[in-house]
Amino acid sequence: LKYLPGRKLADLRRWMECYRYWNQGGSENVGNMLRLAARGSADATGEAPPVVITPDVGLYHPHANEYFGTPAAYLAWRRGRGDLDPAAPAVALLLYRKHVVTRLQYVDELILSLEERGVVPVPVFINGVEAHVIVRDYLTSAHKHQTGASSPTHLGADAASVEAVVSTVGFPLVGGPAGSMAAGRDPELAARLLGEMDVPYLVAAPLLLQGIDQWRDGGVTGLQSVVLYGLPELDGAIDTTVLGGLVGDDVELVPERVRKLSSRIQGWISLRRTPPAERKVAVVLYGFPPNVG
């Protein structure tokens, strides 16, 4: 930007400077963008305030002062605090980067609530289209170790071994929102990546297009049902849980739904740890037509 002629291309320069702040997001960047736009120039020295850079993909915790570049670095910090049960299962938690950068309160509440209930979330934020990259490169599992299935780009020792994957993003695993269209979807790749992990893949998220009262009255409707149920289930997602929804302009969690999620996660993991010969299966028979058979 410093090579753009100040007078001839002043508007273009200002737009590009503002876009740098907007693209990175966050309250500090947005504040600097607005101050820069209001002044009509950078400042007396011609230099704009520095942009706060947030990685496209990283790991987040509300009590940390930084983002983490690898799951191993995150877990070393988190377990090093000494307040987690060593036997608690690690579970990947996929988050929207935008919601992390803009500090939406539900993100912090979800992470801390899962920890309180005996789950160790590994919170990875993404823009939306990188979910399959996280499963492929950032995560591993006991099954993945046993079979040796890994890509050349896998992080190896810097990856996290998890017993379940929970997505708060919804949409297809491959392509994210772009996977809503057939051209952006790759169910075969999603099946292969999830098969290599061989752990439960769940979707759990607050409703971003529905109020909590509307959901309680009429259930999940319209596009939300496609995002949370239809598209993820094509990849093999199970046990979708609605965690909350809109209250005015805010996204809020329903505590009972978070408790349900943690219970379901632990139930699925417990089932996986149980030897097949000891598992119990319930068979539900649907009596239709009535009084016939």
XYZ file of C-alpha atoms in Angstrom, residues 67-287:
221
model
C -4.439 -18.681 19.368
C -2.672 -22.002 18.938
C -1.325 -23.261 15.630
C -1.494 -26.993 16.346
C -3.684 -29.264 18.496
C -0.596 -30.552 20.323
C 0.383 -27.026 21.371
C -3.166 -26.352 22.526
C -3.456 -29.570 24.552
C -0.022 -29.040 26.132
C -1.215 -25.642 27.357
C -4.692 -26.826 28.375
C -3.650 -29.967 30.234
C -0.767 -28.053 31.751
C -3.256 -25.953 33.729
C -3.923 -29.038 35.841
C -7.688 -28.731 36.171
C -8.769 -31.473 33.748
C -9.429 -35.132 34.505
C -6.599 -37.053 32.783
C -9.105 -39.764 31.857
C -11.579 -37.344 30.234
C -12.011 -37.995 26.484
C -10.681 -35.470 23.978
C -13.264 -34.378 21.419
C -12.665 -32.179 18.373
C -14.969 -29.143 18.317
C -15.240 -27.342 14.964
C -16.120 -23.655 15.304
C -16.814 -20.762 12.947
C -13.770 -18.471 12.816
C -16.031 -15.436 12.532
C -17.762 -16.339 15.788
C -14.418 -16.730 17.556
C -12.945 -13.492 16.200
C -16.056 -11.472 17.040
C -16.130 -13.035 20.520
C -19.651 -14.407 20.435
C -20.356 -15.421 24.011
C -21.868 -18.801 23.184
C -18.466 -20.076 21.976
C -16.862 -19.533 25.384
C -19.892 -20.941 27.194
C -19.896 -24.093 25.077
C -16.194 -24.811 25.594
C -16.302 -24.227 29.348
C -19.567 -26.148 29.802
C -18.198 -29.232 28.045
C -15.081 -29.093 30.218
C -17.214 -28.862 33.371
C -19.052 -32.009 32.298
C -16.026 -34.217 31.775
C -15.221 -33.656 28.100
C -11.961 -32.140 26.840
C -12.907 -30.123 23.753
C -10.207 -29.426 21.164
C -11.731 -26.224 19.726
C -10.581 -25.629 16.146
C -11.925 -22.589 14.310
C -12.343 -22.573 10.532
C -13.821 -20.248 7.929
C -16.317 -22.937 6.986
C -14.781 -24.783 4.047
C -11.811 -26.376 5.826
C -13.614 -28.938 8.003
C -12.313 -31.877 5.977
C -8.771 -30.483 6.176
C -9.003 -30.477 9.976
C -10.221 -34.091 10.032
C -7.530 -35.099 7.540
C -4.505 -33.214 8.917
C -5.168 -31.977 12.463
C -6.815 -35.035 14.001
C -6.021 -38.666 14.581
C -7.597 -41.555 16.464
C -6.792 -45.001 17.772
C -8.136 -46.507 14.549
C -6.116 -44.143 12.408
C -2.977 -45.084 14.328
C -3.677 -48.792 13.933
C -4.314 -48.638 10.207
C -1.588 -46.093 9.442
C -4.027 -44.038 7.382
C -2.685 -40.506 7.041
C -2.120 -37.973 4.303
C 1.263 -36.434 3.370
C 0.026 -33.169 4.928
C -0.914 -34.752 8.279
C 0.576 -32.960 11.293
C 1.834 -36.203 12.804
C 2.868 -35.709 16.431
C 1.290 -32.225 16.391
C -2.173 -33.676 15.695
C -4.705 -34.462 18.432
C -5.988 -37.961 19.105
C -9.740 -37.626 19.671
C -12.636 -39.989 20.390
C -15.331 -37.968 18.624
C -15.750 -35.016 16.267
C -18.440 -32.394 16.925
C -19.198 -29.767 14.297
C -20.978 -26.540 15.194
C -20.757 -25.527 11.538
C -23.136 -28.020 9.933
C -23.182 -28.197 6.128
C -21.220 -30.950 4.318
C -17.836 -31.932 5.758
C -16.227 -31.270 2.370
C -16.971 -27.824 1.012
C -18.852 -26.391 3.976
C -21.366 -23.793 2.735
C -19.987 -24.278 -0.792
C -20.938 -27.953 -0.465
C -24.592 -26.967 -0.405
C -24.395 -27.218 -4.190
C -23.640 -30.549 -5.850
C -20.529 -29.153 -7.541
C -18.939 -28.308 -4.180
C -19.774 -31.587 -2.474
C -17.602 -34.705 -2.303
C -19.371 -37.364 -0.212
C -16.856 -40.045 -1.224
C -13.974 -38.012 0.237
C -15.991 -37.269 3.371
C -16.773 -40.967 3.819
C -13.111 -41.901 3.402
C -11.846 -39.298 5.889
C -14.453 -40.163 8.507
C -13.881 -43.864 7.897
C -10.168 -43.415 8.552
C -10.990 -41.745 11.881
C -13.754 -44.266 12.779
C -15.112 -42.125 15.627
C -18.606 -40.660 16.117
C -19.222 -37.543 14.015
C -21.912 -35.318 15.535
C -23.418 -31.969 14.634
C -24.423 -29.614 17.455
C -25.062 -25.922 17.006
C -27.260 -23.016 17.992
C -29.779 -21.906 15.391
C -28.469 -18.824 13.618
C -31.633 -18.146 11.621
C -34.294 -18.937 14.222
C -35.264 -17.574 17.600
C -35.393 -19.928 20.565
C -39.117 -19.314 21.065
C -39.846 -20.058 17.412
C -37.848 -23.281 17.625
C -39.675 -24.392 20.774
C -43.017 -23.701 19.158
C -42.395 -25.170 15.705
C -39.097 -27.059 15.673
C -36.235 -26.564 13.246
C -37.503 -25.159 9.987
C -36.415 -24.260 6.491
C -32.763 -23.766 5.679
C -31.689 -24.540 9.261
C -32.923 -28.126 8.933
C -30.919 -28.574 5.737
C -27.741 -27.135 7.305
C -27.950 -29.111 10.552
C -29.650 -32.339 9.483
C -29.960 -32.971 5.753
C -26.497 -32.191 4.410
C -24.368 -33.471 7.352
C -26.289 -36.753 7.512
C -25.281 -37.479 3.919
C -21.698 -37.600 5.227
C -22.589 -39.851 8.157
C -23.250 -37.297 10.915
C -25.402 -38.600 13.776
C -27.361 -37.356 16.750
C -27.746 -33.705 15.764
C -28.379 -31.476 18.780
C -29.814 -27.961 18.707
C -27.931 -26.001 21.378
C -29.894 -22.754 21.371
C -30.775 -19.962 18.999
C -31.392 -16.269 18.597
C -32.647 -14.036 21.371
C -32.995 -10.704 19.658
C -29.670 -10.226 17.882
C -27.719 -12.453 20.269
C -26.932 -16.153 19.964
C -27.706 -17.880 23.258
C -27.359 -21.447 24.464
C -29.990 -23.436 26.325
C -28.121 -25.043 29.271
C -30.226 -28.208 29.149
C -29.222 -28.740 25.503
C -25.523 -28.405 26.308
C -25.962 -30.955 29.089
C -27.657 -33.234 26.587
C -24.773 -32.848 24.146
C -22.118 -33.713 26.722
C -24.165 -36.714 27.848
C -24.601 -37.948 24.278
C -20.892 -37.506 23.510
C -19.923 -39.527 26.557
C -22.563 -42.139 25.735
C -21.267 -42.668 22.207
C -17.675 -42.852 23.437
C -18.641 -45.313 26.167
C -20.390 -47.470 23.569
C -17.281 -47.456 21.379
C -15.140 -48.515 24.331
C -17.496 -51.398 25.190
C -16.511 -54.741 23.597
C -19.040 -55.729 20.901
C -20.072 -58.856 22.786
C -21.126 -56.710 25.754
C -23.164 -54.151 23.827
C -26.932 -54.241 24.112
C -29.199 -53.445 21.185
C -32.838 -52.366 21.486
C -35.175 -53.247 18.630
C -38.253 -51.039 18.229
C -41.126 -52.602 16.278
C -43.556 -50.261 14.573
C -47.061 -51.687 14.705
